[in-house]
Amino acid sequence: MGGNDRLILAVSGGPDSMALMLLATLWAPERICAATVDHRLRPESADEASYVSEICKRLGVPHVTLVPSEQISGNVQSSARAARYTLLAEAADQCGCSLIATAHHADDQLETLLMRLARGSGVNGMAGIRTRNGRIIRPLLDFRKSELEDICKTAAVQPIRDLSNDNAVFDRVAMRQWLARSEPPFDQFATNRTASALADAAMALDWMTERLAEHRITSDKNIIRLDNKDLPKEIQRRLLLLALQQIRPEIAPRGEAIERLMTDLKASKTATIGDILCHGGDTWLFTPAPPRRHHS
């Protein structure tokens, strides 16, 4: 973070984000503004955004409420997250803020690592919540939630309680409730060290893959070729994703889907993923799949 960076704080009104704002006002009040995203998913969300605005006014922090232009649909948590970060990025640009600060903390990190372990995540997934991801920073990863709640109590700021955070239909809430029942022997700093080490490993693998791609991935018209010989499986997997993205930049197959594709390609089979035709062998070939014929 540069010496003159301005921050936009993502403040929902819960104890975590309220504590983030309180700490930021002690750090550099002239370099912060706050934003609340009203997803319009709950009847009380507009009142909550107004409440945050009042607290910000009391603290002398500029505040803006952000509302998605389209109704959240599909996978609600995933769609809401995508909309939230898009809105925050746009607001940061408008407010002249180079960075976006969120209130993820040590308990969130532990929940994330255990959730991804349960899903069978690889190195990137097990890197957990990054301290920084592009312009997004998470300065509270060394704080426990209980510490953040104490900060709000000391400042006589009453945080909002979102009842959806108690709904065990969501994976994170279920994990949180399991942790609360089980008295797990996890240390927050050790957990963060593990996540940080895996994040470093993921960055090193990305660095290596990008350099290998310059020689291992070639293109000729609509054909992408990947020379995968004599490479570790994880490097093959990463190069495979880069090769697929040269045809469809938005494609991001994970888990079993990418494992099945690699198995087929190593067995010299032909497979399709999305609308990409993939040919196995010593050199893997990728082309846009021909359009399907419509039978009348």
Short mmCIF file of C-alpha atoms in Angstrom, two decimals:
data_model
loop_
_atom_site.label_atom_id
_atom_site.label_comp_id
_atom_site.label_asym_id
_atom_site.label_seq_id
_atom_site.Cartn_x
_atom_site.Cartn_y
_atom_site.Cartn_z
CA MET A 1 0.00 0.00 0.00
CA GLY A 2 1.41 3.35 -1.01
CA GLY A 3 1.75 6.27 1.35
CA ASN A 4 -1.11 8.19 -0.24
CA ASP A 5 -3.49 5.36 -1.15
CA ARG A 6 -7.15 6.06 -0.48
CA LEU A 7 -9.41 3.21 0.64
CA ILE A 8 -13.05 2.45 0.15
CA LEU A 9 -14.30 0.28 3.01
CA ALA A 10 -16.97 -2.37 2.40
CA VAL A 11 -19.25 -1.78 5.39
CA SER A 12 -22.36 -3.96 5.71
CA GLY A 13 -23.10 -2.87 9.27
CA GLY A 14 -22.08 -6.14 10.93
CA PRO A 15 -19.49 -6.17 13.74
CA ASP A 16 -16.61 -7.09 11.41
CA SER A 17 -17.05 -4.22 8.95
CA MET A 18 -18.01 -1.74 11.67
CA ALA A 19 -14.76 -2.58 13.48
CA LEU A 20 -12.88 -2.17 10.19
CA MET A 21 -14.29 1.35 9.84
CA LEU A 22 -13.55 2.24 13.46
CA LEU A 23 -9.94 1.12 13.11
CA ALA A 24 -9.59 2.94 9.79
CA THR A 25 -10.75 6.21 11.36
CA LEU A 26 -7.91 5.88 13.86
CA TRP A 27 -5.44 5.10 11.04
CA ALA A 28 -6.12 7.84 8.48
CA PRO A 29 -9.66 9.27 8.47
CA GLU A 30 -8.86 11.62 5.59
CA ARG A 31 -8.01 8.68 3.30
CA ILE A 32 -11.17 6.57 3.67
CA CYS A 33 -14.75 6.43 2.52
CA ALA A 34 -17.34 3.71 3.12
CA ALA A 35 -19.75 1.86 0.88
CA THR A 36 -22.70 -0.35 1.75
CA VAL A 37 -24.10 -2.71 -0.85
CA ASP A 38 -27.86 -3.16 -0.60
CA HIS A 39 -28.51 -6.35 -2.55
CA ARG A 40 -32.29 -5.93 -2.07
CA LEU A 41 -32.50 -9.54 -0.91
CA ARG A 42 -34.06 -8.82 2.49
CA PRO A 43 -36.85 -6.37 3.46
CA GLU A 44 -34.68 -4.74 6.12
CA SER A 45 -31.61 -4.16 3.92
CA ALA A 46 -32.50 -0.56 3.00
CA ASP A 47 -32.93 0.39 6.66
CA GLU A 48 -29.60 -1.25 7.46
CA ALA A 49 -27.84 0.78 4.77
CA SER A 50 -29.41 3.95 6.20
CA TYR A 51 -28.20 2.99 9.67
CA VAL A 52 -24.63 2.56 8.39
CA SER A 53 -24.91 5.95 6.70
CA GLU A 54 -25.88 7.54 10.05
CA ILE A 55 -22.92 5.93 11.84
CA CYS A 56 -20.59 7.14 9.08
CA LYS A 57 -21.97 10.67 9.41
CA ARG A 58 -21.30 10.55 13.15
CA LEU A 59 -17.72 9.42 12.49
CA GLY A 60 -17.16 11.91 9.67
CA VAL A 61 -16.68 9.20 7.04
CA PRO A 62 -18.10 9.78 3.53
CA HIS A 63 -20.60 7.04 2.71
CA VAL A 64 -22.44 5.75 -0.34
CA THR A 65 -25.12 3.06 -0.70
CA LEU A 66 -24.77 0.82 -3.75
CA VAL A 67 -27.62 -1.12 -5.35
CA PRO A 68 -27.25 -3.70 -8.16
CA SER A 69 -28.88 -2.65 -11.43
CA GLU A 70 -30.38 -6.14 -11.86
CA GLN A 71 -32.07 -8.45 -9.39
CA ILE A 72 -29.79 -11.10 -7.86
CA SER A 73 -30.71 -14.54 -9.21
CA GLY A 74 -29.33 -18.05 -9.68
CA ASN A 75 -26.80 -19.05 -7.02
CA VAL A 76 -27.68 -16.23 -4.63
CA GLN A 77 -24.43 -16.13 -2.63
CA SER A 78 -22.21 -16.35 -5.70
CA SER A 79 -24.23 -13.82 -7.71
CA ALA A 80 -24.43 -11.41 -4.78
CA ARG A 81 -20.66 -11.64 -4.26
CA ALA A 82 -19.95 -10.91 -7.92
CA ALA A 83 -22.36 -7.96 -7.93
CA ARG A 84 -20.90 -6.64 -4.68
CA TYR A 85 -17.30 -6.55 -5.91
CA THR A 86 -18.32 -5.00 -9.23
CA LEU A 87 -20.20 -2.23 -7.44
CA LEU A 88 -17.35 -1.66 -4.99
CA ALA A 89 -14.83 -1.37 -7.82
CA GLU A 90 -17.01 1.17 -9.63
CA ALA A 91 -17.52 3.16 -6.41
CA ALA A 92 -13.78 3.08 -5.67
CA ASP A 93 -13.07 4.58 -9.09
CA GLN A 94 -15.65 7.31 -8.58
CA CYS A 95 -14.29 8.15 -5.11
CA GLY A 96 -10.66 8.16 -6.25
CA CYS A 97 -9.78 5.13 -4.12
CA SER A 98 -7.08 2.78 -5.38
CA LEU A 99 -7.89 0.03 -2.85
CA ILE A 100 -10.97 -1.77 -1.55
CA ALA A 101 -10.80 -3.00 2.06
CA THR A 102 -13.00 -5.83 3.30
CA ALA A 103 -13.43 -7.08 6.86
CA HIS A 104 -12.48 -10.75 6.47
CA HIS A 105 -10.90 -11.97 9.70
CA ALA A 106 -9.09 -14.97 11.20
CA ASP A 107 -12.31 -16.93 11.85
CA ASP A 108 -13.31 -16.45 8.20
CA GLN A 109 -9.90 -17.76 7.15
CA LEU A 110 -10.25 -20.93 9.22
CA GLU A 111 -13.79 -21.54 7.94
CA THR A 112 -12.61 -21.05 4.36
CA LEU A 113 -9.68 -23.48 4.67
CA LEU A 114 -11.85 -26.17 6.23
CA MET A 115 -14.63 -25.71 3.64
CA ARG A 116 -12.14 -26.03 0.80
CA LEU A 117 -10.47 -29.02 2.43
CA ALA A 118 -13.89 -30.68 2.60
CA ARG A 119 -14.39 -29.97 -1.13
CA GLY A 120 -11.03 -31.43 -2.12
CA SER A 121 -9.52 -28.12 -3.26
CA GLY A 122 -6.01 -27.86 -4.72
CA VAL A 123 -3.19 -25.46 -3.94
CA ASN A 124 -5.01 -22.32 -5.11
CA GLY A 125 -8.14 -23.12 -3.13
CA MET A 126 -6.22 -24.00 0.01
CA ALA A 127 -4.42 -20.67 -0.17
CA GLY A 128 -7.61 -19.41 1.46
CA ILE A 129 -8.41 -15.72 1.73
CA ARG A 130 -5.49 -13.70 0.36
CA THR A 131 -4.21 -10.68 2.25
CA ARG A 132 -4.34 -8.89 -1.07
CA ASN A 133 -5.97 -9.82 -4.35
CA GLY A 134 -5.51 -7.12 -6.96
CA ARG A 135 -6.90 -3.93 -5.48
CA ILE A 136 -8.77 -5.77 -2.71
CA ILE A 137 -7.06 -5.87 0.69
CA ARG A 138 -8.01 -7.71 3.89
CA PRO A 139 -6.28 -5.95 6.79
CA LEU A 140 -8.12 -7.83 9.58
CA LEU A 141 -6.95 -11.40 8.95
CA ASP A 142 -4.99 -11.40 12.21
CA PHE A 143 -8.08 -10.42 14.24
CA ARG A 144 -10.54 -12.87 15.77
CA LYS A 145 -14.24 -12.06 15.42
CA SER A 146 -14.53 -11.70 19.20
CA GLU A 147 -11.86 -8.97 19.11
CA LEU A 148 -13.78 -7.08 16.43
CA GLU A 149 -16.97 -7.32 18.48
CA ASP A 150 -15.07 -5.88 21.46
CA ILE A 151 -13.88 -2.94 19.33
CA CYS A 152 -17.50 -2.10 18.48
CA LYS A 153 -18.55 -2.43 22.13
CA THR A 154 -15.73 -0.16 23.32
CA ALA A 155 -16.71 2.48 20.75
CA ALA A 156 -20.40 2.19 21.75
CA VAL A 157 -21.33 1.29 18.18
CA GLN A 158 -24.18 -1.19 17.89
CA PRO A 159 -23.61 -3.48 14.88
CA ILE A 160 -26.39 -4.96 12.78
CA ARG A 161 -27.16 -8.64 13.11
CA ASP A 162 -28.01 -10.36 9.82
CA LEU A 163 -30.17 -13.39 10.67
CA SER A 164 -29.17 -15.09 7.41
CA ASN A 165 -25.76 -15.59 9.03
CA ASP A 166 -27.47 -18.18 11.26
CA ASN A 167 -28.98 -20.14 8.36
CA ALA A 168 -27.14 -23.49 8.15
CA VAL A 169 -28.34 -24.05 4.58
CA PHE A 170 -25.24 -22.05 3.61
CA ASP A 171 -21.96 -24.00 3.71
CA ARG A 172 -20.08 -21.31 5.60
CA VAL A 173 -22.73 -21.05 8.31
CA ALA A 174 -22.80 -24.84 8.70
CA MET A 175 -19.00 -24.88 9.09
CA ARG A 176 -19.15 -21.99 11.57
CA GLN A 177 -21.72 -23.81 13.68
CA TRP A 178 -19.69 -27.02 13.59
CA LEU A 179 -16.59 -25.13 14.77
CA ALA A 180 -18.59 -23.51 17.58
CA ARG A 181 -19.70 -26.96 18.82
CA SER A 182 -16.41 -28.81 18.46
CA GLU A 183 -13.88 -26.57 20.29
CA PRO A 184 -11.28 -27.13 17.54
CA PRO A 185 -7.56 -26.90 18.49
CA PHE A 186 -6.71 -24.36 15.77
CA ASP A 187 -4.48 -21.36 16.28
CA GLN A 188 -5.39 -18.31 14.19
CA PHE A 189 -1.79 -17.35 13.46
CA ALA A 190 -0.80 -20.89 12.47
CA THR A 191 -3.84 -21.07 10.17
CA ASN A 192 -2.88 -17.78 8.54
CA ARG A 193 0.71 -18.98 8.10
CA THR A 194 -0.54 -22.10 6.31
CA ALA A 195 -2.78 -20.05 4.02
CA SER A 196 0.05 -17.61 3.34
CA ALA A 197 2.51 -20.41 2.52
CA LEU A 198 0.05 -21.96 0.09
CA ALA A 199 -0.64 -18.57 -1.49
CA ASP A 200 3.12 -18.17 -2.04
CA ALA A 201 3.25 -21.66 -3.57
CA ALA A 202 0.33 -20.85 -5.88
CA MET A 203 2.04 -17.65 -7.03
CA ALA A 204 5.27 -19.58 -7.70
CA LEU A 205 3.39 -22.18 -9.75
CA ASP A 206 1.64 -19.43 -11.72
CA TRP A 207 5.00 -17.74 -12.37
CA MET A 208 6.52 -21.00 -13.61
CA THR A 209 3.48 -21.84 -15.73
CA GLU A 210 3.45 -18.45 -17.47
CA ARG A 211 7.08 -18.86 -18.48
CA LEU A 212 6.63 -22.40 -19.69
CA ALA A 213 3.55 -21.35 -21.67
CA GLU A 214 5.73 -19.15 -23.89
CA HIS A 215 7.39 -22.31 -25.27
CA ARG A 216 4.85 -25.05 -24.60
CA ILE A 217 1.67 -23.44 -25.97
CA THR A 218 1.56 -22.48 -29.65
CA SER A 219 -1.25 -21.46 -31.97
CA ASP A 220 -1.94 -21.87 -35.67
CA LYS A 221 -5.16 -20.25 -36.86
CA ASN A 222 -7.89 -21.87 -34.74
CA ILE A 223 -5.70 -24.66 -33.36
CA ILE A 224 -3.99 -24.38 -29.97
CA ARG A 225 -1.19 -26.89 -29.29
CA LEU A 226 0.14 -27.83 -25.87
CA ASP A 227 3.37 -29.82 -25.52
CA ASN A 228 2.85 -31.47 -22.12
CA LYS A 229 5.68 -34.02 -22.18
CA ASP A 230 7.87 -34.52 -19.11
CA LEU A 231 6.01 -32.07 -16.89
CA PRO A 232 4.61 -32.54 -13.36
CA LYS A 233 0.86 -33.04 -13.27
CA GLU A 234 0.13 -29.71 -11.56
CA ILE A 235 2.06 -27.80 -14.22
CA GLN A 236 0.22 -29.78 -16.93
CA ARG A 237 -3.08 -28.83 -15.33
CA ARG A 238 -2.22 -25.14 -15.22
CA LEU A 239 -0.96 -25.13 -18.80
CA LEU A 240 -4.12 -26.94 -19.86
CA LEU A 241 -6.25 -24.16 -18.33
CA LEU A 242 -4.17 -21.50 -20.11
CA ALA A 243 -4.54 -23.34 -23.43
CA LEU A 244 -8.32 -23.59 -23.02
CA GLN A 245 -8.53 -19.90 -22.12
CA GLN A 246 -6.79 -18.94 -25.36
CA ILE A 247 -9.97 -20.13 -27.07
CA ARG A 248 -12.49 -19.15 -24.37
CA PRO A 249 -11.01 -16.63 -21.89
CA GLU A 250 -13.93 -17.06 -19.50
CA ILE A 251 -13.66 -20.86 -19.16
CA ALA A 252 -12.54 -22.09 -15.72
CA PRO A 253 -13.23 -25.83 -15.25
CA ARG A 254 -12.31 -27.17 -11.82
CA GLY A 255 -12.18 -30.32 -9.74
CA GLU A 256 -13.56 -33.45 -11.34
CA ALA A 257 -14.17 -31.77 -14.73
CA ILE A 258 -10.52 -30.87 -15.29
CA GLU A 259 -9.36 -34.22 -13.84
CA ARG A 260 -11.57 -36.15 -16.28
CA LEU A 261 -10.31 -34.08 -19.19
CA MET A 262 -6.66 -34.67 -18.26
CA THR A 263 -7.26 -38.41 -17.91
CA ASP A 264 -8.84 -38.55 -21.38
CA LEU A 265 -6.08 -36.50 -23.00
CA LYS A 266 -3.32 -38.60 -21.43
CA ALA A 267 -5.08 -41.68 -22.83
CA SER A 268 -4.97 -40.10 -26.33
CA LYS A 269 -8.75 -39.69 -26.38
CA THR A 270 -10.85 -36.89 -27.81
CA ALA A 271 -13.08 -35.00 -25.41
CA THR A 272 -15.21 -31.86 -25.29
CA ILE A 273 -15.33 -29.31 -22.50
CA GLY A 274 -17.74 -26.45 -22.93
CA ASP A 275 -17.62 -25.75 -26.65
CA ILE A 276 -13.93 -26.69 -27.02
CA LEU A 277 -12.84 -29.88 -28.80
CA CYS A 278 -9.76 -31.44 -27.17
CA HIS A 279 -7.49 -34.07 -28.75
CA GLY A 280 -5.07 -36.11 -26.61
CA GLY A 281 -1.70 -37.64 -27.37
CA ASP A 282 1.90 -36.48 -27.00
CA THR A 283 0.75 -32.98 -27.96
CA TRP A 284 -2.70 -31.86 -26.90
CA LEU A 285 -4.75 -29.97 -29.51
CA PHE A 286 -7.67 -27.64 -28.86
CA THR A 287 -10.12 -26.15 -31.33
CA PRO A 288 -13.58 -24.57 -31.10
CA ALA A 289 -16.10 -27.40 -31.40
CA PRO A 290 -18.08 -27.35 -34.66
CA PRO A 291 -21.66 -26.09 -34.31
CA ARG A 292 -24.21 -28.76 -33.57
CA ARG A 293 -26.53 -29.77 -36.37
CA HIS A 294 -30.19 -29.09 -35.77
CA HIS A 295 -32.46 -31.84 -37.00
CA SER A 296 -35.85 -30.81 -38.27
#
